[in-house]
Short mmCIF file of C-alpha atoms in Angstrom, two decimals:
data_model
loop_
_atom_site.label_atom_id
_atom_site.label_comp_id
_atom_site.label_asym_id
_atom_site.label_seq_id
_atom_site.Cartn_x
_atom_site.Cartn_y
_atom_site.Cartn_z
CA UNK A 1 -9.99 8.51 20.92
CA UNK A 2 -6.45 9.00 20.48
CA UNK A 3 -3.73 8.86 23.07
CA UNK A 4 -1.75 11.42 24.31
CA UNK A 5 1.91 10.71 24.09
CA UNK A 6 3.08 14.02 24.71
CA UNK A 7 1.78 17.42 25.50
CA UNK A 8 3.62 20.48 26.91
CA UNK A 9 0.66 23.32 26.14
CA UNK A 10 1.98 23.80 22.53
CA UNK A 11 3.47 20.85 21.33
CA UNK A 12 1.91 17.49 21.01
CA UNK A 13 1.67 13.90 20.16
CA UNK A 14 -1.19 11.99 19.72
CA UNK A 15 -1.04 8.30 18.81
CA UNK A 16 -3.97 6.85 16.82
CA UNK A 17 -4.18 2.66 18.05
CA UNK A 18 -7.87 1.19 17.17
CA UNK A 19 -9.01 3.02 13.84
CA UNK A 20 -8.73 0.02 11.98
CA UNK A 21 -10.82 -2.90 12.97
CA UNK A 22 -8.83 -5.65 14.46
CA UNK A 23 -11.57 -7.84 15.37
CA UNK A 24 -11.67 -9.89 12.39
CA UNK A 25 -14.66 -7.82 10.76
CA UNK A 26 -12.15 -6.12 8.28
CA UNK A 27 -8.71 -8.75 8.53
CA UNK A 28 -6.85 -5.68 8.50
CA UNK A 29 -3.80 -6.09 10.64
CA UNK A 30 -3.81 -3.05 13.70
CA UNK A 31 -1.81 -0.57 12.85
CA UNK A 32 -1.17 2.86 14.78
CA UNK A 33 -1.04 6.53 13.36
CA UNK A 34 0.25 9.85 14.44
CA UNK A 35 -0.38 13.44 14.64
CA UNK A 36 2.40 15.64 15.39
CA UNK A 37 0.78 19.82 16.68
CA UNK A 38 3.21 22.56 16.92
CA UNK A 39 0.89 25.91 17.59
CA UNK A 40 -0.96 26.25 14.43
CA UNK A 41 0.21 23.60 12.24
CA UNK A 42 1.42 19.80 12.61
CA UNK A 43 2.32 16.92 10.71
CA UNK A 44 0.73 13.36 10.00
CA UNK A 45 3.19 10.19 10.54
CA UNK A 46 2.06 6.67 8.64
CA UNK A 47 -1.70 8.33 8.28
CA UNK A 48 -2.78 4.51 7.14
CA UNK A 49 -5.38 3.34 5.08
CA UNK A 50 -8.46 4.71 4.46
CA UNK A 51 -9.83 2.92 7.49
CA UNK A 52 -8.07 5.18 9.31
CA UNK A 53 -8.62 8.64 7.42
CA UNK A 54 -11.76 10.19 9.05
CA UNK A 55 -10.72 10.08 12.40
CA UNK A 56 -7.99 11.08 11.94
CA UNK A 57 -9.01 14.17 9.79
CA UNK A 58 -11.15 14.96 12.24
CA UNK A 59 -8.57 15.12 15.10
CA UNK A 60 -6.33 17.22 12.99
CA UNK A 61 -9.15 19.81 12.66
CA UNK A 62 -9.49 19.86 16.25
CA UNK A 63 -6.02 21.40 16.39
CA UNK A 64 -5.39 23.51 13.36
CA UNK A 65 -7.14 23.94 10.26
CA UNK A 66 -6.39 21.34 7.11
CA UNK A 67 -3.99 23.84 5.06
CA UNK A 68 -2.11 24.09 8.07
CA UNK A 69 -1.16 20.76 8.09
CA UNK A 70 3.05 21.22 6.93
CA UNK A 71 3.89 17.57 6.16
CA UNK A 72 2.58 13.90 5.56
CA UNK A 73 5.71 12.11 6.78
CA UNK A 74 5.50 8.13 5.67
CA UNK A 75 8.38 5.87 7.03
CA UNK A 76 8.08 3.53 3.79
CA UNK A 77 5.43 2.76 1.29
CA UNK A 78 3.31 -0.17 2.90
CA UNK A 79 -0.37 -0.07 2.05
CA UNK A 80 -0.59 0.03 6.16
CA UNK A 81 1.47 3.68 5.92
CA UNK A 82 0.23 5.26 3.13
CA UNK A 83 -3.06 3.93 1.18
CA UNK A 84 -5.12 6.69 2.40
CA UNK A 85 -2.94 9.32 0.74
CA UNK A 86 -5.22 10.32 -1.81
CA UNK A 87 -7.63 11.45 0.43
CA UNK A 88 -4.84 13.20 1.95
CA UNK A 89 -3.96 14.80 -1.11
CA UNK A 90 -7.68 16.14 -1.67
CA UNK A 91 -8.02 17.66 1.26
CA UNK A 92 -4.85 19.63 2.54
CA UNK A 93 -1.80 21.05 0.95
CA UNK A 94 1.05 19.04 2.36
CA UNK A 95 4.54 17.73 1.21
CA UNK A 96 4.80 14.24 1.45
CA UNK A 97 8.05 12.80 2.43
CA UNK A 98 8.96 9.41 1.68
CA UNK A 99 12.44 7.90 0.83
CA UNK A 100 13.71 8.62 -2.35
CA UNK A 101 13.89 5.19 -3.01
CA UNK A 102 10.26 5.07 -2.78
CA UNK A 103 9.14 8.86 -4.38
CA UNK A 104 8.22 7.56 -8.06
CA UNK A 105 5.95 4.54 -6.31
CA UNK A 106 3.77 6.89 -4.11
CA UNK A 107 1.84 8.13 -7.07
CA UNK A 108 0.59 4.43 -7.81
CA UNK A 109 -2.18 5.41 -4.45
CA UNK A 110 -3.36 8.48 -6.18
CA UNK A 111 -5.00 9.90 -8.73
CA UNK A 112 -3.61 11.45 -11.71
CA UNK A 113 -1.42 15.16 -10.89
CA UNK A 114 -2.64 14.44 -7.21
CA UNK A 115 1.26 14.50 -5.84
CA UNK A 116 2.71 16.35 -8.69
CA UNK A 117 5.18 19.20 -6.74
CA UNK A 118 4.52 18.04 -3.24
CA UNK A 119 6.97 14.25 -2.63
CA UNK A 120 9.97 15.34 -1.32
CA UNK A 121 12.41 12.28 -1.20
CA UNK A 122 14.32 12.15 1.77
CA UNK A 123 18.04 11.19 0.92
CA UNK A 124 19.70 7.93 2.00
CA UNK A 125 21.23 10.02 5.09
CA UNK A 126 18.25 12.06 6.47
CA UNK A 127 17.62 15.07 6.85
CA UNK A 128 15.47 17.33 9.30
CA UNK A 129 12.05 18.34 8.85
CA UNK A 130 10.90 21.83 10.00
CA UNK A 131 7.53 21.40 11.85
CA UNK A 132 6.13 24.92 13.27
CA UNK A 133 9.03 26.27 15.26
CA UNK A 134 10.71 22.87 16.17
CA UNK A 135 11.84 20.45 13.95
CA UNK A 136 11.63 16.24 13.26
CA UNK A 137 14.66 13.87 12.60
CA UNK A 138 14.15 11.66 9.84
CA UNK A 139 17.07 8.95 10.52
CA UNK A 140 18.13 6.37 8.74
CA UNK A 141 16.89 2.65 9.15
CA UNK A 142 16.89 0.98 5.77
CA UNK A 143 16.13 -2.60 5.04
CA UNK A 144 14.56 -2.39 8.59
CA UNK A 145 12.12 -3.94 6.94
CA UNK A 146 11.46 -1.60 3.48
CA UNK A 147 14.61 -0.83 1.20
CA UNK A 148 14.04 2.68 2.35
CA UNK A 149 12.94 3.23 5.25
CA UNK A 150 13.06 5.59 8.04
CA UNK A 151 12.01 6.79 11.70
CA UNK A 152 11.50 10.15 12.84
CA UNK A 153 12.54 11.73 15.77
CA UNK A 154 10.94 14.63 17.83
CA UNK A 155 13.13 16.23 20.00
CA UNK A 156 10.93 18.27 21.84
CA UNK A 157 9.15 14.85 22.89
CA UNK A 158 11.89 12.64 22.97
CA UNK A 159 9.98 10.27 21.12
CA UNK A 160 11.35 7.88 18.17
CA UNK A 161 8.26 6.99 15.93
CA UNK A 162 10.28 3.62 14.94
CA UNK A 163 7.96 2.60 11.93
CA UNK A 164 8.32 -1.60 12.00
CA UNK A 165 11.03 -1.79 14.50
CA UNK A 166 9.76 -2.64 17.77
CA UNK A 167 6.46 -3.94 16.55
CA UNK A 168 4.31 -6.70 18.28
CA UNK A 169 1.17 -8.12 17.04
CA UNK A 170 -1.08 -6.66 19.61
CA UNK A 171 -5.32 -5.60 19.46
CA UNK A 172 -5.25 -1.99 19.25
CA UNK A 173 -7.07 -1.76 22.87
CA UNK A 174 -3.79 -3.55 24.30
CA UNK A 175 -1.73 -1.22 22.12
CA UNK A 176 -2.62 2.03 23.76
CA UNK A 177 -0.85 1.54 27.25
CA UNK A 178 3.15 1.98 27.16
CA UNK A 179 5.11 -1.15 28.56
CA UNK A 180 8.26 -0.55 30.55
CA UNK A 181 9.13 -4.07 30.37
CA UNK A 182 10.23 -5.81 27.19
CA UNK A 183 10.11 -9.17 28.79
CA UNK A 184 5.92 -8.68 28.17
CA UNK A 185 5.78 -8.23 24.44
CA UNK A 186 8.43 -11.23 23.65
CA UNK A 187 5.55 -13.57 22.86
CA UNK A 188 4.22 -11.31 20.31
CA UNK A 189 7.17 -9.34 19.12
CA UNK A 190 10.07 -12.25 18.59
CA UNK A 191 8.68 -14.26 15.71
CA UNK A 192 8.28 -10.72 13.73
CA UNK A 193 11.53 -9.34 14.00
CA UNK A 194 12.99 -12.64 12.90
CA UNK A 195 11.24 -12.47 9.71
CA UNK A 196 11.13 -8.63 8.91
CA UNK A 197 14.15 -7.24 10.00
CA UNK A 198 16.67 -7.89 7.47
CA UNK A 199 19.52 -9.22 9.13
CA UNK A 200 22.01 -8.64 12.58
CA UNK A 201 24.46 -6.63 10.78
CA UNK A 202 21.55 -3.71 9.96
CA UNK A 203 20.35 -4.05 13.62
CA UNK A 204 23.38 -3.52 15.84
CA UNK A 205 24.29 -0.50 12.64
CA UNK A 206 20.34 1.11 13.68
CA UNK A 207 21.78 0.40 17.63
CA UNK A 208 25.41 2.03 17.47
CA UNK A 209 23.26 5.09 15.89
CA UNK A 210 20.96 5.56 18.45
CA UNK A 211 22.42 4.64 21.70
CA UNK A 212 23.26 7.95 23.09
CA UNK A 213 20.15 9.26 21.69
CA UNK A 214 17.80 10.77 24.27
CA UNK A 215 15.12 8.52 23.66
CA UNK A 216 12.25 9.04 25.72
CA UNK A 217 9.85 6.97 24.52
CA UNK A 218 10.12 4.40 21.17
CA UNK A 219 6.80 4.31 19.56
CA UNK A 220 5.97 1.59 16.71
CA UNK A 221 3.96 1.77 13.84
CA UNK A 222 2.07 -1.82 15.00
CA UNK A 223 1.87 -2.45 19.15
CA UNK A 224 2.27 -0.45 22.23
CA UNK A 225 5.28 1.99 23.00
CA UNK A 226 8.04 1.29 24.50
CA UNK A 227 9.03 3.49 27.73
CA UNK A 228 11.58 4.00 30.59
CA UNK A 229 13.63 0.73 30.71
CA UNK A 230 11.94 -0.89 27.66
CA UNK A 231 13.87 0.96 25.52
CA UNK A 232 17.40 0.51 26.22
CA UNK A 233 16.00 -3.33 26.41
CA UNK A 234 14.74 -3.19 23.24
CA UNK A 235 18.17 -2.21 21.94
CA UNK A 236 20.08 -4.30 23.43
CA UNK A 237 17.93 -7.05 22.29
CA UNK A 238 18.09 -6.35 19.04
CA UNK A 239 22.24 -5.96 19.15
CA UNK A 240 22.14 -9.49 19.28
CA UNK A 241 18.84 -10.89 17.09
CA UNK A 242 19.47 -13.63 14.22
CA UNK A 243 17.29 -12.58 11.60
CA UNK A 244 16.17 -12.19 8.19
CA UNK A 245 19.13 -13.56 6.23
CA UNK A 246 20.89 -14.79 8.65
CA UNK A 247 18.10 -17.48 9.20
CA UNK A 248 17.88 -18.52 5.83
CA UNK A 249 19.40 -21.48 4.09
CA UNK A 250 18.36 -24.26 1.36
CA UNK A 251 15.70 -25.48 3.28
CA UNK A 252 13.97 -22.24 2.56
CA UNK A 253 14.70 -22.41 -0.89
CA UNK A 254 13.32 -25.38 -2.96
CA UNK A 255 11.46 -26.20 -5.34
CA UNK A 256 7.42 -26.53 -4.01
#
């Protein structure tokens, strides 16, 4: 069942956390997916792998019919984001939008003509994203981890869906309850960051750009979301996070 993130009679959220089996039976790592409804229509944010397609389908029907659906939104190209899209192709109508960096790669998880007219590649700097009568952010947080990369922002929500920023390696049951404490998710959030995120400089660049945004709620694509104080937390923990890069040094670099 998925969780309600947000829901104000005609606009919702809905946060998909245990759709892919974490257990061990499938060594997929969990991963969470989102369905954005606006009246009659709605958008799909990281829909996953096809682990993660029928429920998710079937939710979606729930709210609005599947050539409603206005846009697949997919904050990189990770298997983990996008591996179902040819399923998603087949059975609604949507644009897909993906960096531009990334638009020519997409095709590689469909079929043949399956995408032909319908990737729209979001430039470097953003842009916004009409969704029934409101509207989602797409901001820019490249090499945070993918090359092109971005998070979306609902403004009627207040929620940033932050894609790989902010993860930690939870079960999906434990991912389905918001934490308001950062201090909790340090034993299973640190050791990614340091290895993902590409370096200091990018993170306090993704913090000066969204510190005075009203962020209610910061929702990753892998782990629980972050609410209340977590957030501003999160950000200032990440101002000042050695990582990527900055780690690295000949040690990491010989010859096996």
């Amino acid at each position: 069942m998925p969780v309600t993130l947000y829901d104000d009679g005609s606009h919702r959220c809905l946060m998909f956390t245990d759709l892919v089996d974490d257990t061990g039976a499938s060594d997929a790592v969990q991963a969470n997916q989102f369905l954005i409804v606006d009246g009659d229509t709605g958008a799909i944010l990281d829909p996953g792998c096809n682990l993660a397609y029928n429920e998710l389908y079937l939710t979606m029907t729930r709210h609005f019919a599947p050539h409603k659906l206005s846009a697949i939104l997919a904050s990189h190209a990770d298997p983990d984001i996008i591996a179902s899209l040819d399923r998603w192709t087949t059975s609604t109508q949507a644009s897909i939008y993906v960096s531009k960096v990334w638009e020519r790669f997409v095709p590689h998880f469909c079929k043949p003509g399956k995408t032909t007219g319908r990737i729209v590649g979001i430039p470097d700097a953003g842009m916004r994203i009409r969704i029934g009568r409101s509207e989602v952010w797409a901001l820019p947080a490249h090499f945070l981890h993918a090359e092109g990369n971005f998070q979306f922002w609902d403004p009627v929500s207040k929620i940033l869906f932050s894609g790989d920023l902010g993860v930690s390696m939870v079960s999906g049951a434990v991912a389905r309850a918001p934490v308001e404490s950062l201090a909790e998710l340090m034993p299973s959030m640190a050791a990614f960051h340091q290895r993902y995120m590409a370096s200091n400089k990018i993170l306090r660049l993704w913090a000066d750009m969204v510190a005075d945004l009203p962020i209610a709620m910061m929702v990753p694509q892998h782990g629980p979301p972050l609410a209340g104080p977590a957030v501003k937390e999160f950000i200032a923990w990440v101002r000042g996070l050695a990582c990527g890069v900055d780690l690295m040094g000949p040690a990491n670099y010989r010859l096996p």
